Amino acid sequence: MQQNIVHVALVVRDYDEAIEFYTRTLQFTLVEDTYQPEQDKRWVVVAPPGSTGTNLLLARASTPEQERAIGAQTGGRVFLFLRTDDFWRDYREMQSRGVRFVREPKQAPYGTVAVFEDLYGNRWDLLGPAPA
């Protein structure tokens, strides 16, 4: 048996503002943006540059309960983990694009890590390679 996680749903306020942030600020690729008329919603998928693994499904909140979860899907814990092949390059680039880091970079046994927030306040780890 072989299985994998294809998409992780991220609840967003607005498709276009989320696409703007992920593609312009974080430099993700817009993989798909398809209107689904039977449900009056869009299927919006983004992926980090060079990624061949799990993608993000940007899912617009459609109920008050879902709206309350925007930016708080994990209750303030780090939600997503973005691994990079060059931590300092991406850290500086993200800072120059206005990404808000809430924990400064630190060295850990598994690599260099810093915590940032997306446009809604969801927390992410930016992870660089462990020292050789």
Short mmCIF file of N, CA and C in Angstrom, two decimals:
data_model
loop_
_atom_site.label_atom_id
_atom_site.label_comp_id
_atom_site.label_asym_id
_atom_site.label_seq_id
_atom_site.Cartn_x
_atom_site.Cartn_y
_atom_site.Cartn_z
N MET A 1 0.84 -1.18 0.00
CA MET A 1 0.00 0.00 0.00
C MET A 1 0.89 1.24 0.00
N GLN A 2 0.50 2.23 -0.81
CA GLN A 2 1.21 3.50 -0.82
C GLN A 2 0.18 4.62 -0.75
N GLN A 3 0.37 5.52 0.20
CA GLN A 3 -0.53 6.66 0.38
C GLN A 3 0.30 7.91 0.62
N ASN A 4 -0.30 9.06 0.37
CA ASN A 4 0.35 10.31 0.72
C ASN A 4 -0.71 11.39 0.90
N ILE A 5 -0.34 12.44 1.60
CA ILE A 5 -1.22 13.58 1.77
C ILE A 5 -0.96 14.51 0.60
N VAL A 6 -2.00 14.80 -0.16
CA VAL A 6 -1.87 15.59 -1.38
C VAL A 6 -2.04 17.08 -1.09
N HIS A 7 -3.08 17.44 -0.32
CA HIS A 7 -3.38 18.83 -0.02
C HIS A 7 -3.63 18.99 1.47
N VAL A 8 -3.30 20.17 1.99
CA VAL A 8 -3.70 20.58 3.32
C VAL A 8 -4.57 21.82 3.12
N ALA A 9 -5.79 21.80 3.65
CA ALA A 9 -6.71 22.93 3.49
C ALA A 9 -6.35 24.03 4.47
N LEU A 10 -6.26 25.23 3.95
CA LEU A 10 -6.00 26.42 4.76
C LEU A 10 -7.19 27.35 4.58
N VAL A 11 -7.92 27.62 5.66
CA VAL A 11 -9.11 28.46 5.58
C VAL A 11 -8.67 29.92 5.42
N VAL A 12 -9.23 30.58 4.38
CA VAL A 12 -8.86 31.96 4.06
C VAL A 12 -10.12 32.82 4.00
N ARG A 13 -9.92 34.13 4.14
CA ARG A 13 -11.03 35.08 4.08
C ARG A 13 -11.46 35.33 2.63
N ASP A 14 -10.46 35.41 1.74
CA ASP A 14 -10.72 35.79 0.36
C ASP A 14 -9.71 35.08 -0.54
N TYR A 15 -10.19 34.46 -1.60
CA TYR A 15 -9.28 33.75 -2.50
C TYR A 15 -8.19 34.65 -3.06
N ASP A 16 -8.59 35.79 -3.60
CA ASP A 16 -7.62 36.63 -4.31
C ASP A 16 -6.56 37.22 -3.40
N GLU A 17 -6.94 37.65 -2.18
CA GLU A 17 -5.93 38.19 -1.27
C GLU A 17 -4.97 37.08 -0.82
N ALA A 18 -5.48 35.87 -0.66
CA ALA A 18 -4.63 34.75 -0.28
C ALA A 18 -3.68 34.37 -1.42
N ILE A 19 -4.21 34.32 -2.65
CA ILE A 19 -3.35 34.04 -3.81
C ILE A 19 -2.26 35.10 -3.91
N GLU A 20 -2.61 36.34 -3.74
CA GLU A 20 -1.65 37.45 -3.80
C GLU A 20 -0.52 37.24 -2.78
N PHE A 21 -0.89 36.94 -1.54
CA PHE A 21 0.13 36.75 -0.50
C PHE A 21 1.02 35.55 -0.80
N TYR A 22 0.42 34.42 -1.10
CA TYR A 22 1.23 33.21 -1.29
C TYR A 22 2.08 33.25 -2.55
N THR A 23 1.57 33.85 -3.62
CA THR A 23 2.35 33.86 -4.87
C THR A 23 3.32 35.04 -4.93
N ARG A 24 2.96 36.18 -4.40
CA ARG A 24 3.84 37.36 -4.48
C ARG A 24 4.79 37.44 -3.29
N THR A 25 4.24 37.27 -2.10
CA THR A 25 5.06 37.45 -0.90
C THR A 25 5.91 36.22 -0.61
N LEU A 26 5.31 35.04 -0.68
CA LEU A 26 6.06 33.81 -0.40
C LEU A 26 6.62 33.14 -1.65
N GLN A 27 6.27 33.67 -2.82
CA GLN A 27 6.78 33.16 -4.10
C GLN A 27 6.31 31.74 -4.42
N PHE A 28 5.16 31.34 -3.90
CA PHE A 28 4.58 30.04 -4.24
C PHE A 28 4.07 30.08 -5.68
N THR A 29 3.85 28.92 -6.23
CA THR A 29 3.29 28.77 -7.56
C THR A 29 1.78 28.53 -7.44
N LEU A 30 1.02 29.20 -8.27
CA LEU A 30 -0.42 28.92 -8.36
C LEU A 30 -0.58 27.69 -9.24
N VAL A 31 -0.91 26.58 -8.63
CA VAL A 31 -1.03 25.30 -9.33
C VAL A 31 -2.36 25.19 -10.05
N GLU A 32 -3.43 25.63 -9.38
CA GLU A 32 -4.76 25.53 -9.96
C GLU A 32 -5.68 26.57 -9.35
N ASP A 33 -6.55 27.12 -10.17
CA ASP A 33 -7.60 28.03 -9.73
C ASP A 33 -8.80 27.79 -10.63
N THR A 34 -9.69 26.92 -10.18
CA THR A 34 -10.82 26.48 -10.99
C THR A 34 -12.13 26.78 -10.27
N TYR A 35 -13.02 27.45 -10.96
CA TYR A 35 -14.35 27.73 -10.39
C TYR A 35 -15.20 26.46 -10.43
N GLN A 36 -15.90 26.20 -9.32
CA GLN A 36 -16.80 25.06 -9.21
C GLN A 36 -18.22 25.58 -9.06
N PRO A 37 -18.94 25.76 -10.18
CA PRO A 37 -20.25 26.41 -10.13
C PRO A 37 -21.29 25.68 -9.28
N GLU A 38 -21.21 24.37 -9.23
CA GLU A 38 -22.21 23.61 -8.45
C GLU A 38 -22.13 23.91 -6.96
N GLN A 39 -20.98 24.39 -6.50
CA GLN A 39 -20.82 24.73 -5.08
C GLN A 39 -20.51 26.22 -4.89
N ASP A 40 -20.46 26.97 -5.96
CA ASP A 40 -20.13 28.40 -5.95
C ASP A 40 -18.86 28.67 -5.14
N LYS A 41 -17.83 27.90 -5.47
CA LYS A 41 -16.53 28.10 -4.82
C LYS A 41 -15.44 27.83 -5.83
N ARG A 42 -14.22 28.13 -5.43
CA ARG A 42 -13.07 27.89 -6.29
C ARG A 42 -12.18 26.82 -5.67
N TRP A 43 -11.53 26.06 -6.52
CA TRP A 43 -10.52 25.08 -6.11
C TRP A 43 -9.18 25.74 -6.38
N VAL A 44 -8.56 26.25 -5.30
CA VAL A 44 -7.33 27.03 -5.44
C VAL A 44 -6.21 26.30 -4.72
N VAL A 45 -5.18 25.93 -5.49
CA VAL A 45 -4.05 25.18 -4.95
C VAL A 45 -2.77 25.95 -5.23
N VAL A 46 -1.94 26.10 -4.18
CA VAL A 46 -0.64 26.74 -4.32
C VAL A 46 0.43 25.81 -3.77
N ALA A 47 1.67 26.01 -4.24
CA ALA A 47 2.77 25.15 -3.81
C ALA A 47 4.05 25.98 -3.72
N PRO A 48 4.93 25.63 -2.78
CA PRO A 48 6.22 26.31 -2.69
C PRO A 48 7.05 26.08 -3.95
N PRO A 49 7.99 26.97 -4.23
CA PRO A 49 8.85 26.79 -5.41
C PRO A 49 9.59 25.46 -5.37
N GLY A 50 9.52 24.72 -6.47
CA GLY A 50 10.24 23.46 -6.57
C GLY A 50 9.62 22.30 -5.83
N SER A 51 8.48 22.50 -5.23
CA SER A 51 7.84 21.44 -4.43
C SER A 51 7.26 20.35 -5.31
N THR A 52 7.42 19.12 -4.87
CA THR A 52 6.79 17.98 -5.53
C THR A 52 5.93 17.20 -4.54
N GLY A 53 5.72 17.79 -3.36
CA GLY A 53 4.97 17.09 -2.32
C GLY A 53 3.62 17.72 -2.07
N THR A 54 3.24 17.78 -0.83
CA THR A 54 1.95 18.29 -0.40
C THR A 54 1.78 19.75 -0.81
N ASN A 55 0.58 20.10 -1.26
CA ASN A 55 0.23 21.47 -1.64
C ASN A 55 -0.77 22.04 -0.65
N LEU A 56 -0.96 23.36 -0.73
CA LEU A 56 -1.98 24.02 0.07
C LEU A 56 -3.23 24.25 -0.76
N LEU A 57 -4.37 23.86 -0.22
CA LEU A 57 -5.66 24.16 -0.81
C LEU A 57 -6.19 25.38 -0.06
N LEU A 58 -6.32 26.50 -0.75
CA LEU A 58 -6.84 27.72 -0.13
C LEU A 58 -8.36 27.64 -0.17
N ALA A 59 -8.96 27.48 0.99
CA ALA A 59 -10.40 27.23 1.11
C ALA A 59 -11.08 28.43 1.75
N ARG A 60 -11.88 29.15 0.98
CA ARG A 60 -12.57 30.34 1.51
C ARG A 60 -13.59 29.92 2.56
N ALA A 61 -13.56 30.61 3.69
CA ALA A 61 -14.54 30.35 4.75
C ALA A 61 -15.94 30.62 4.23
N SER A 62 -16.87 29.72 4.54
CA SER A 62 -18.24 29.88 4.04
C SER A 62 -19.28 29.86 5.15
N THR A 63 -18.83 29.73 6.40
CA THR A 63 -19.75 29.78 7.54
C THR A 63 -19.12 30.64 8.64
N PRO A 64 -19.91 31.14 9.57
CA PRO A 64 -19.33 31.92 10.68
C PRO A 64 -18.30 31.11 11.48
N GLU A 65 -18.55 29.82 11.65
CA GLU A 65 -17.59 28.97 12.37
C GLU A 65 -16.25 28.91 11.64
N GLN A 66 -16.30 28.75 10.31
CA GLN A 66 -15.06 28.72 9.52
C GLN A 66 -14.38 30.09 9.56
N GLU A 67 -15.15 31.17 9.53
CA GLU A 67 -14.56 32.52 9.60
C GLU A 67 -13.78 32.71 10.89
N ARG A 68 -14.30 32.17 11.99
CA ARG A 68 -13.60 32.28 13.28
C ARG A 68 -12.28 31.51 13.29
N ALA A 69 -12.14 30.52 12.41
CA ALA A 69 -10.92 29.70 12.36
C ALA A 69 -9.82 30.33 11.50
N ILE A 70 -10.15 31.38 10.76
CA ILE A 70 -9.14 32.01 9.90
C ILE A 70 -8.00 32.53 10.78
N GLY A 71 -6.80 32.07 10.48
CA GLY A 71 -5.62 32.49 11.24
C GLY A 71 -5.44 31.78 12.56
N ALA A 72 -6.35 30.90 12.89
CA ALA A 72 -6.28 30.23 14.20
C ALA A 72 -6.60 28.74 14.09
N GLN A 73 -6.23 28.14 12.97
CA GLN A 73 -6.59 26.73 12.77
C GLN A 73 -5.92 25.81 13.78
N THR A 74 -4.84 26.24 14.39
CA THR A 74 -4.16 25.39 15.37
C THR A 74 -4.05 26.08 16.73
N GLY A 75 -4.88 27.07 16.97
CA GLY A 75 -4.91 27.72 18.28
C GLY A 75 -3.63 28.43 18.66
N GLY A 76 -2.90 28.95 17.70
CA GLY A 76 -1.68 29.70 17.98
C GLY A 76 -0.40 28.90 17.88
N ARG A 77 -0.50 27.61 17.69
CA ARG A 77 0.70 26.78 17.50
C ARG A 77 1.19 26.92 16.06
N VAL A 78 2.45 26.55 15.84
CA VAL A 78 2.94 26.49 14.47
C VAL A 78 2.11 25.45 13.73
N PHE A 79 1.65 25.83 12.55
CA PHE A 79 0.73 25.00 11.77
C PHE A 79 1.43 24.31 10.61
N LEU A 80 2.25 25.06 9.89
CA LEU A 80 2.87 24.53 8.69
C LEU A 80 4.38 24.72 8.74
N PHE A 81 5.10 23.87 8.01
CA PHE A 81 6.56 23.84 8.07
C PHE A 81 7.10 23.93 6.65
N LEU A 82 7.81 25.02 6.38
CA LEU A 82 8.34 25.27 5.04
C LEU A 82 9.84 25.02 5.06
N ARG A 83 10.26 23.93 4.42
CA ARG A 83 11.69 23.59 4.37
C ARG A 83 12.30 24.25 3.14
N THR A 84 13.51 24.79 3.34
CA THR A 84 14.24 25.44 2.27
C THR A 84 15.64 24.87 2.16
N ASP A 85 16.23 24.97 0.99
CA ASP A 85 17.61 24.51 0.82
C ASP A 85 18.62 25.58 1.23
N ASP A 86 18.15 26.83 1.45
CA ASP A 86 19.04 27.93 1.85
C ASP A 86 18.27 28.85 2.79
N PHE A 87 18.41 28.60 4.09
CA PHE A 87 17.64 29.33 5.10
C PHE A 87 17.87 30.83 5.00
N TRP A 88 19.12 31.26 5.02
CA TRP A 88 19.41 32.69 5.09
C TRP A 88 18.97 33.43 3.84
N ARG A 89 19.08 32.85 2.68
CA ARG A 89 18.58 33.47 1.45
C ARG A 89 17.08 33.73 1.57
N ASP A 90 16.35 32.69 1.95
CA ASP A 90 14.89 32.82 2.00
C ASP A 90 14.44 33.69 3.16
N TYR A 91 15.12 33.61 4.29
CA TYR A 91 14.78 34.45 5.44
C TYR A 91 14.91 35.93 5.06
N ARG A 92 16.03 36.30 4.45
CA ARG A 92 16.24 37.70 4.05
C ARG A 92 15.23 38.13 2.98
N GLU A 93 14.98 37.26 2.02
CA GLU A 93 14.02 37.57 0.96
C GLU A 93 12.62 37.77 1.53
N MET A 94 12.23 36.90 2.44
CA MET A 94 10.91 37.02 3.05
C MET A 94 10.81 38.30 3.87
N GLN A 95 11.85 38.64 4.61
CA GLN A 95 11.85 39.89 5.36
C GLN A 95 11.69 41.09 4.42
N SER A 96 12.40 41.06 3.29
CA SER A 96 12.34 42.18 2.35
C SER A 96 10.95 42.32 1.73
N ARG A 97 10.17 41.25 1.73
CA ARG A 97 8.81 41.30 1.20
C ARG A 97 7.77 41.58 2.29
N GLY A 98 8.24 41.84 3.51
CA GLY A 98 7.33 42.22 4.58
C GLY A 98 6.78 41.09 5.42
N VAL A 99 7.33 39.88 5.27
CA VAL A 99 6.87 38.77 6.10
C VAL A 99 7.24 39.06 7.56
N ARG A 100 6.29 38.84 8.44
CA ARG A 100 6.49 39.12 9.88
C ARG A 100 7.00 37.85 10.57
N PHE A 101 8.23 37.93 11.07
CA PHE A 101 8.80 36.84 11.85
C PHE A 101 8.52 37.11 13.32
N VAL A 102 7.97 36.11 14.00
CA VAL A 102 7.60 36.27 15.41
C VAL A 102 8.59 35.57 16.34
N ARG A 103 9.47 34.76 15.77
CA ARG A 103 10.59 34.17 16.52
C ARG A 103 11.81 34.26 15.63
N GLU A 104 12.86 34.80 16.19
CA GLU A 104 14.11 34.99 15.46
C GLU A 104 14.75 33.64 15.12
N PRO A 105 15.61 33.63 14.12
CA PRO A 105 16.29 32.38 13.76
C PRO A 105 17.10 31.81 14.91
N LYS A 106 17.08 30.51 15.00
CA LYS A 106 17.93 29.82 15.98
C LYS A 106 18.41 28.51 15.36
N GLN A 107 19.52 28.05 15.86
CA GLN A 107 20.09 26.79 15.42
C GLN A 107 19.53 25.68 16.30
N ALA A 108 19.05 24.63 15.68
CA ALA A 108 18.53 23.46 16.39
C ALA A 108 19.19 22.23 15.80
N PRO A 109 19.12 21.09 16.47
CA PRO A 109 19.75 19.89 15.94
C PRO A 109 19.26 19.52 14.53
N TYR A 110 18.03 19.87 14.21
CA TYR A 110 17.45 19.53 12.91
C TYR A 110 17.66 20.62 11.86
N GLY A 111 18.29 21.75 12.24
CA GLY A 111 18.57 22.81 11.28
C GLY A 111 18.31 24.18 11.85
N THR A 112 18.32 25.19 10.98
CA THR A 112 18.03 26.56 11.38
C THR A 112 16.53 26.77 11.24
N VAL A 113 15.93 27.44 12.23
CA VAL A 113 14.47 27.62 12.23
C VAL A 113 14.11 29.01 12.71
N ALA A 114 13.07 29.57 12.10
CA ALA A 114 12.46 30.82 12.55
C ALA A 114 10.95 30.67 12.30
N VAL A 115 10.16 31.38 13.12
CA VAL A 115 8.71 31.30 13.00
C VAL A 115 8.19 32.59 12.38
N PHE A 116 7.34 32.44 11.35
CA PHE A 116 6.71 33.60 10.74
C PHE A 116 5.20 33.40 10.67
N GLU A 117 4.50 34.50 10.38
CA GLU A 117 3.06 34.45 10.24
C GLU A 117 2.65 34.78 8.81
N ASP A 118 1.60 34.10 8.35
CA ASP A 118 1.05 34.44 7.04
C ASP A 118 0.12 35.65 7.19
N LEU A 119 -0.56 36.02 6.15
CA LEU A 119 -1.39 37.22 6.16
C LEU A 119 -2.53 37.15 7.16
N TYR A 120 -2.90 35.97 7.62
CA TYR A 120 -3.99 35.82 8.57
C TYR A 120 -3.52 35.57 10.00
N GLY A 121 -2.22 35.35 10.17
CA GLY A 121 -1.69 35.07 11.50
C GLY A 121 -1.39 33.62 11.76
N ASN A 122 -1.61 32.73 10.78
CA ASN A 122 -1.20 31.34 10.95
C ASN A 122 0.31 31.30 11.09
N ARG A 123 0.80 30.50 12.01
CA ARG A 123 2.24 30.42 12.23
C ARG A 123 2.87 29.29 11.42
N TRP A 124 4.04 29.61 10.88
CA TRP A 124 4.82 28.69 10.06
C TRP A 124 6.24 28.63 10.61
N ASP A 125 6.88 27.47 10.48
CA ASP A 125 8.33 27.37 10.66
C ASP A 125 8.98 27.49 9.29
N LEU A 126 10.01 28.31 9.21
CA LEU A 126 10.92 28.28 8.07
C LEU A 126 12.09 27.45 8.53
N LEU A 127 12.36 26.34 7.84
CA LEU A 127 13.37 25.38 8.26
C LEU A 127 14.48 25.27 7.23
N GLY A 128 15.70 25.47 7.69
CA GLY A 128 16.87 25.28 6.82
C GLY A 128 17.58 23.99 7.18
N PRO A 129 18.50 23.57 6.34
CA PRO A 129 19.19 22.30 6.56
C PRO A 129 20.02 22.31 7.86
N ALA A 130 20.16 21.12 8.43
CA ALA A 130 21.01 20.95 9.60
C ALA A 130 22.47 21.08 9.16
N PRO A 131 23.33 21.58 10.05
CA PRO A 131 24.74 21.67 9.71
C PRO A 131 25.31 20.28 9.42
N ALA A 132 26.21 20.23 8.47
CA ALA A 132 26.81 18.94 8.08
C ALA A 132 27.73 18.40 9.14
#
